[in-house]
């Protein structure tokens, strides 16, 4: 499957790109607003994988150009720009494509991070308003720590929660997630439940900040 990471030049994009290329046979495409930045990052990821004897080609390009070739498009950009980014690539999407949102809205003050959803209730619900007809939206990867993903020496042993309206699309995203060794994907219901999933992220970040040994922590339900 071809998986495009829009904003794949950033932290979670790097983590997902490296893990997907390392553990799975999916083709990973790195998108950016700046095609040159995407190409540079794709080369950097290839170099890291090559140092681990993984020969792979990661293509970089403008967000809209990589979305054209993708079956699954992960919108790995800051939460305030998810909807605009989907709209910017809408014409590149085909019927049956899947958009994945990993985004959580958070504010920070002296006490730490606080959940700050948009008026729609969650970033995933807000993003749903921009998804073209025939394309399915799935929320996933919200509660993963980018640094832990990007460190290919780190064992994962963590869960990610998957929300969406279409069971087939959720199944495809679940299979992609579980292709990453040590990652389990759990169905958390429809998009109306995205707020509950997204709101876990500031809790995890606050706990990581206040407990040295829990840097880059994740959740595992037992
Ligand atoms: N960091 C984590 O541990 C983590 C974990 C789970 C989920 N998430 C979610 O994943 C998303 C990305 O997080 P991140 O930490 O990877 O963010 P980030 O590194 O700050 O940004 C990711 C990429 O977004 C693009 N971008 C920045 N401003 C933009 C704009 N105005 N319009 C469109 N694209 C823009 C940039 O790519 P270009 O400049 O190359 O276009 C940037 O490299 C967030 O919504 C976050 O909630 C993050």
Short mmCIF file of C-alpha atoms and ligand atoms in Angstrom, two decimals:
data_model
loop_
_atom_site.label_atom_id
_atom_site.label_comp_id
_atom_site.label_asym_id
_atom_site.label_seq_id
_atom_site.Cartn_x
_atom_site.Cartn_y
_atom_site.Cartn_z
CA UNK A 1 0.00 0.00 0.00
CA UNK A 2 1.19 3.57 -0.66
CA UNK A 3 1.08 5.69 2.49
CA UNK A 4 1.64 9.45 2.24
CA UNK A 5 2.61 11.41 5.33
CA UNK A 6 1.62 15.06 4.78
CA UNK A 7 3.93 17.16 6.93
CA UNK A 8 6.05 14.02 7.06
CA UNK A 9 9.00 16.35 7.65
CA UNK A 10 7.89 16.84 11.27
CA UNK A 11 8.19 14.79 14.43
CA UNK A 12 5.34 12.28 14.16
CA UNK A 13 5.91 12.08 10.40
CA UNK A 14 9.50 11.03 11.01
CA UNK A 15 8.49 8.44 13.60
CA UNK A 16 5.79 6.92 11.44
CA UNK A 17 7.93 7.00 8.28
CA UNK A 18 10.82 5.21 9.95
CA UNK A 19 8.65 2.63 11.68
CA UNK A 20 6.54 1.89 8.59
CA UNK A 21 9.61 1.54 6.40
CA UNK A 22 11.44 -0.52 9.03
CA UNK A 23 8.70 -2.96 9.96
CA UNK A 24 6.38 -3.15 6.93
CA UNK A 25 6.44 -3.47 3.15
CA UNK A 26 4.32 -0.38 2.56
CA UNK A 27 5.68 2.36 0.33
CA UNK A 28 6.15 5.55 2.33
CA UNK A 29 5.85 8.99 0.73
CA UNK A 30 6.91 12.17 2.53
CA UNK A 31 4.88 15.30 1.87
CA UNK A 32 5.60 18.91 2.69
CA UNK A 33 4.48 22.38 1.68
CA UNK A 34 8.04 22.61 0.33
CA UNK A 35 9.00 19.76 -2.03
CA UNK A 36 12.73 20.32 -1.44
CA UNK A 37 12.27 19.91 2.33
CA UNK A 38 10.34 16.71 1.73
CA UNK A 39 13.09 15.35 -0.54
CA UNK A 40 15.78 16.18 2.03
CA UNK A 41 13.86 14.52 4.85
CA UNK A 42 13.09 11.46 2.73
CA UNK A 43 16.82 11.11 2.03
CA UNK A 44 17.60 11.50 5.75
CA UNK A 45 15.12 8.73 6.60
CA UNK A 46 16.58 6.48 3.89
CA UNK A 47 20.07 7.03 5.33
CA UNK A 48 18.89 6.04 8.81
CA UNK A 49 17.22 2.91 7.43
CA UNK A 50 20.24 2.08 5.28
CA UNK A 51 22.42 2.17 8.42
CA UNK A 52 20.17 -0.62 9.70
CA UNK A 53 20.48 -2.64 6.50
CA UNK A 54 16.99 -1.73 5.31
CA UNK A 55 17.15 -0.83 1.65
CA UNK A 56 14.14 1.24 0.78
CA UNK A 57 13.16 4.16 -1.39
CA UNK A 58 11.23 6.93 0.30
CA UNK A 59 9.97 9.56 -2.10
CA UNK A 60 9.46 13.16 -1.03
CA UNK A 61 7.35 15.81 -2.70
CA UNK A 62 4.71 18.47 -2.32
CA UNK A 63 1.77 17.36 -0.18
CA UNK A 64 -0.62 17.31 -3.14
CA UNK A 65 1.82 15.37 -5.32
CA UNK A 66 2.40 12.57 -2.83
CA UNK A 67 -1.32 12.40 -2.01
CA UNK A 68 -2.04 11.61 -5.68
CA UNK A 69 -0.18 8.31 -5.44
CA UNK A 70 -1.33 7.30 -1.97
CA UNK A 71 -4.07 4.94 -0.83
CA UNK A 72 -3.76 6.22 2.73
CA UNK A 73 -2.92 9.82 3.58
CA UNK A 74 -1.82 10.67 7.13
CA UNK A 75 -2.26 14.36 7.90
CA UNK A 76 0.74 14.79 10.20
CA UNK A 77 0.50 18.57 10.63
CA UNK A 78 -0.32 20.76 13.65
CA UNK A 79 -4.00 20.48 14.63
CA UNK A 80 -4.97 23.99 13.52
CA UNK A 81 -3.92 23.18 9.94
CA UNK A 82 -5.39 19.70 9.48
CA UNK A 83 -8.59 20.86 7.78
CA UNK A 84 -6.77 23.34 5.49
CA UNK A 85 -4.24 20.65 4.56
CA UNK A 86 -7.00 18.19 3.64
CA UNK A 87 -8.66 20.87 1.53
CA UNK A 88 -5.33 21.66 -0.15
CA UNK A 89 -4.93 18.05 -1.34
CA UNK A 90 -8.63 17.25 -1.93
CA UNK A 91 -8.25 17.14 -5.71
CA UNK A 92 -5.42 14.62 -5.38
CA UNK A 93 -7.62 12.10 -3.58
CA UNK A 94 -9.53 9.26 -5.22
CA UNK A 95 -12.72 7.57 -4.12
CA UNK A 96 -11.79 4.85 -1.63
CA UNK A 97 -8.72 6.65 -0.30
CA UNK A 98 -8.38 6.95 3.46
CA UNK A 99 -7.32 10.04 5.39
CA UNK A 100 -5.84 9.46 8.84
CA UNK A 101 -5.76 12.21 11.46
CA UNK A 102 -3.34 11.81 14.41
CA UNK A 103 -3.92 15.38 15.64
CA UNK A 104 -4.86 16.61 19.10
CA UNK A 105 -5.56 20.22 20.02
CA UNK A 106 -3.63 21.25 23.13
CA UNK A 107 -2.82 24.49 24.96
CA UNK A 108 0.14 24.91 27.26
CA UNK A 109 0.45 27.01 30.40
CA UNK A 110 2.65 26.93 33.51
CA UNK A 111 0.88 23.83 34.80
CA UNK A 112 1.38 21.78 31.64
CA UNK A 113 -0.69 20.81 28.61
CA UNK A 114 -4.48 21.00 28.45
CA UNK A 115 -6.90 19.52 25.96
CA UNK A 116 -8.16 22.27 23.65
CA UNK A 117 -10.52 20.83 21.06
CA UNK A 118 -12.05 22.92 18.29
CA UNK A 119 -15.80 23.73 18.52
CA UNK A 120 -16.63 20.55 16.54
CA UNK A 121 -15.59 18.56 19.64
CA UNK A 122 -12.31 17.08 18.41
CA UNK A 123 -9.79 17.66 15.63
CA UNK A 124 -11.01 14.47 13.95
CA UNK A 125 -14.62 15.70 13.89
CA UNK A 126 -13.45 19.10 12.65
CA UNK A 127 -11.38 17.41 9.92
CA UNK A 128 -14.41 15.34 8.86
CA UNK A 129 -16.04 18.52 7.56
CA UNK A 130 -13.23 18.89 4.98
CA UNK A 131 -13.04 15.29 3.77
CA UNK A 132 -14.26 14.91 0.17
CA UNK A 133 -17.14 12.56 -0.68
CA UNK A 134 -16.01 8.98 -1.22
CA UNK A 135 -12.96 9.35 1.02
CA UNK A 136 -13.03 7.86 4.53
CA UNK A 137 -11.61 9.55 7.61
CA UNK A 138 -10.01 7.55 10.41
CA UNK A 139 -8.46 8.92 13.60
CA UNK A 140 -5.37 7.04 14.81
CA UNK A 141 -1.84 7.42 16.21
CA UNK A 142 -2.88 10.31 18.54
CA UNK A 143 -1.30 8.95 21.71
CA UNK A 144 2.08 7.82 20.35
CA UNK A 145 5.30 9.62 21.30
CA UNK A 146 7.14 10.66 18.14
CA UNK A 147 10.57 10.31 19.78
CA UNK A 148 9.91 6.72 20.77
CA UNK A 149 8.78 5.83 17.25
CA UNK A 150 11.81 7.50 15.68
CA UNK A 151 14.21 5.61 17.94
CA UNK A 152 14.27 2.29 16.10
CA UNK A 153 16.15 0.73 19.03
CA UNK A 154 13.17 1.36 21.32
CA UNK A 155 10.72 -1.47 21.84
CA UNK A 156 7.18 -0.19 21.56
CA UNK A 157 4.67 -2.38 23.41
CA UNK A 158 1.98 0.30 23.15
CA UNK A 159 -1.58 0.74 21.97
CA UNK A 160 -3.14 3.20 19.57
CA UNK A 161 -6.86 3.86 19.37
CA UNK A 162 -8.70 3.91 16.08
CA UNK A 163 -11.92 5.86 15.50
CA UNK A 164 -13.97 6.10 12.33
CA UNK A 165 -17.35 5.52 10.73
CA UNK A 166 -16.32 2.91 8.16
CA UNK A 167 -15.29 -0.52 9.45
CA UNK A 168 -13.33 -1.39 6.29
CA UNK A 169 -11.28 1.82 6.51
CA UNK A 170 -10.66 1.24 10.22
CA UNK A 171 -9.59 -2.31 9.41
CA UNK A 172 -7.05 -1.09 6.84
CA UNK A 173 -5.60 1.46 9.28
CA UNK A 174 -5.54 -1.17 12.02
CA UNK A 175 -3.58 -3.53 9.76
CA UNK A 176 -1.13 -0.76 8.86
CA UNK A 177 -0.64 0.18 12.53
CA UNK A 178 -0.21 -3.42 13.63
CA UNK A 179 2.38 -3.98 10.91
CA UNK A 180 4.61 -1.92 13.20
CA UNK A 181 6.15 -4.32 15.69
CA UNK A 182 4.93 -3.72 19.22
CA UNK A 183 1.99 -1.53 18.24
CA UNK A 184 -1.56 -2.74 18.86
CA UNK A 185 -4.55 -0.90 17.37
CA UNK A 186 -7.79 -0.90 19.35
CA UNK A 187 -11.16 0.08 17.93
CA UNK A 188 -12.50 3.01 19.98
CA UNK A 189 -15.75 3.42 18.04
CA UNK A 190 -17.04 6.18 15.80
CA UNK A 191 -15.70 9.66 15.17
CA UNK A 192 -17.95 11.01 17.93
CA UNK A 193 -15.57 9.23 20.33
CA UNK A 194 -12.47 10.99 18.98
CA UNK A 195 -12.49 13.57 21.79
CA UNK A 196 -11.98 10.84 24.39
CA UNK A 197 -9.01 9.47 22.43
CA UNK A 198 -7.45 12.84 21.67
CA UNK A 199 -7.83 14.07 25.25
CA UNK A 200 -5.51 11.32 26.49
CA UNK A 201 -2.56 12.99 24.76
CA UNK A 202 -2.14 15.98 27.12
CA UNK A 203 -2.39 13.59 30.08
CA UNK A 204 0.42 11.45 28.68
CA UNK A 205 2.59 14.48 27.88
CA UNK A 206 2.09 15.89 31.41
CA UNK A 207 2.98 12.56 33.01
CA UNK A 208 6.07 12.29 30.79
CA UNK A 209 7.13 15.83 31.76
CA UNK A 210 6.81 15.17 35.49
CA UNK A 211 8.37 11.70 35.61
CA UNK A 212 11.91 11.47 34.23
CA UNK A 213 11.83 7.74 33.65
CA UNK A 214 8.64 7.99 31.61
CA UNK A 215 10.01 10.15 28.80
CA UNK A 216 8.24 9.24 25.52
CA UNK A 217 5.76 7.05 27.37
CA UNK A 218 2.81 5.31 25.71
CA UNK A 219 -0.30 3.48 26.84
CA UNK A 220 -0.81 -0.27 26.88
CA UNK A 221 -4.18 -1.60 28.04
CA UNK A 222 -4.10 -4.97 29.80
N1 LIG B 1 4.85 14.88 18.13
C1 LIG B 1 4.20 13.84 18.63
O1 LIG B 1 4.75 13.10 19.48
C2 LIG B 1 2.81 13.50 18.15
C3 LIG B 1 2.27 12.27 18.51
C4 LIG B 1 0.99 11.92 18.06
C5 LIG B 1 0.27 12.81 17.29
N2 LIG B 1 0.80 14.03 16.98
C6 LIG B 1 0.00 14.94 16.15
O2 LIG B 1 0.60 14.93 14.87
C7 LIG B 1 0.53 16.23 14.29
C8 LIG B 1 1.92 16.66 13.91
O3 LIG B 1 2.69 16.76 15.10
P1 LIG B 1 4.26 17.04 15.02
O4 LIG B 1 4.75 17.07 16.39
O5 LIG B 1 4.88 16.13 14.02
O6 LIG B 1 4.24 18.53 14.44
P2 LIG B 1 5.40 19.41 13.84
O7 LIG B 1 6.69 18.65 13.81
O8 LIG B 1 5.37 20.72 14.56
O9 LIG B 1 4.87 19.72 12.37
C9 LIG B 1 4.72 18.71 11.41
C10 LIG B 1 4.77 19.33 10.03
O10 LIG B 1 3.61 20.12 9.81
C11 LIG B 1 3.88 21.00 8.73
N3 LIG B 1 3.26 22.29 9.00
C12 LIG B 1 3.65 23.21 9.91
N4 LIG B 1 2.84 24.30 9.84
C13 LIG B 1 1.93 24.03 8.86
C14 LIG B 1 0.85 24.78 8.29
N5 LIG B 1 0.55 26.04 8.69
N6 LIG B 1 0.13 24.20 7.30
C15 LIG B 1 0.44 22.95 6.86
N7 LIG B 1 1.48 22.21 7.33
C16 LIG B 1 2.20 22.76 8.33
C17 LIG B 1 5.40 21.12 8.64
O11 LIG B 1 5.80 20.51 7.43
P3 LIG B 1 6.32 21.38 6.17
O12 LIG B 1 6.84 22.68 6.70
O13 LIG B 1 7.39 20.51 5.63
O14 LIG B 1 5.13 21.52 5.28
C18 LIG B 1 5.90 20.29 9.80
O15 LIG B 1 7.11 19.62 9.54
C19 LIG B 1 -0.10 17.15 15.32
O16 LIG B 1 -1.42 17.40 14.95
C20 LIG B 1 -0.02 16.39 16.62
O17 LIG B 1 -1.15 16.63 17.45
C21 LIG B 1 2.06 14.38 17.38
#
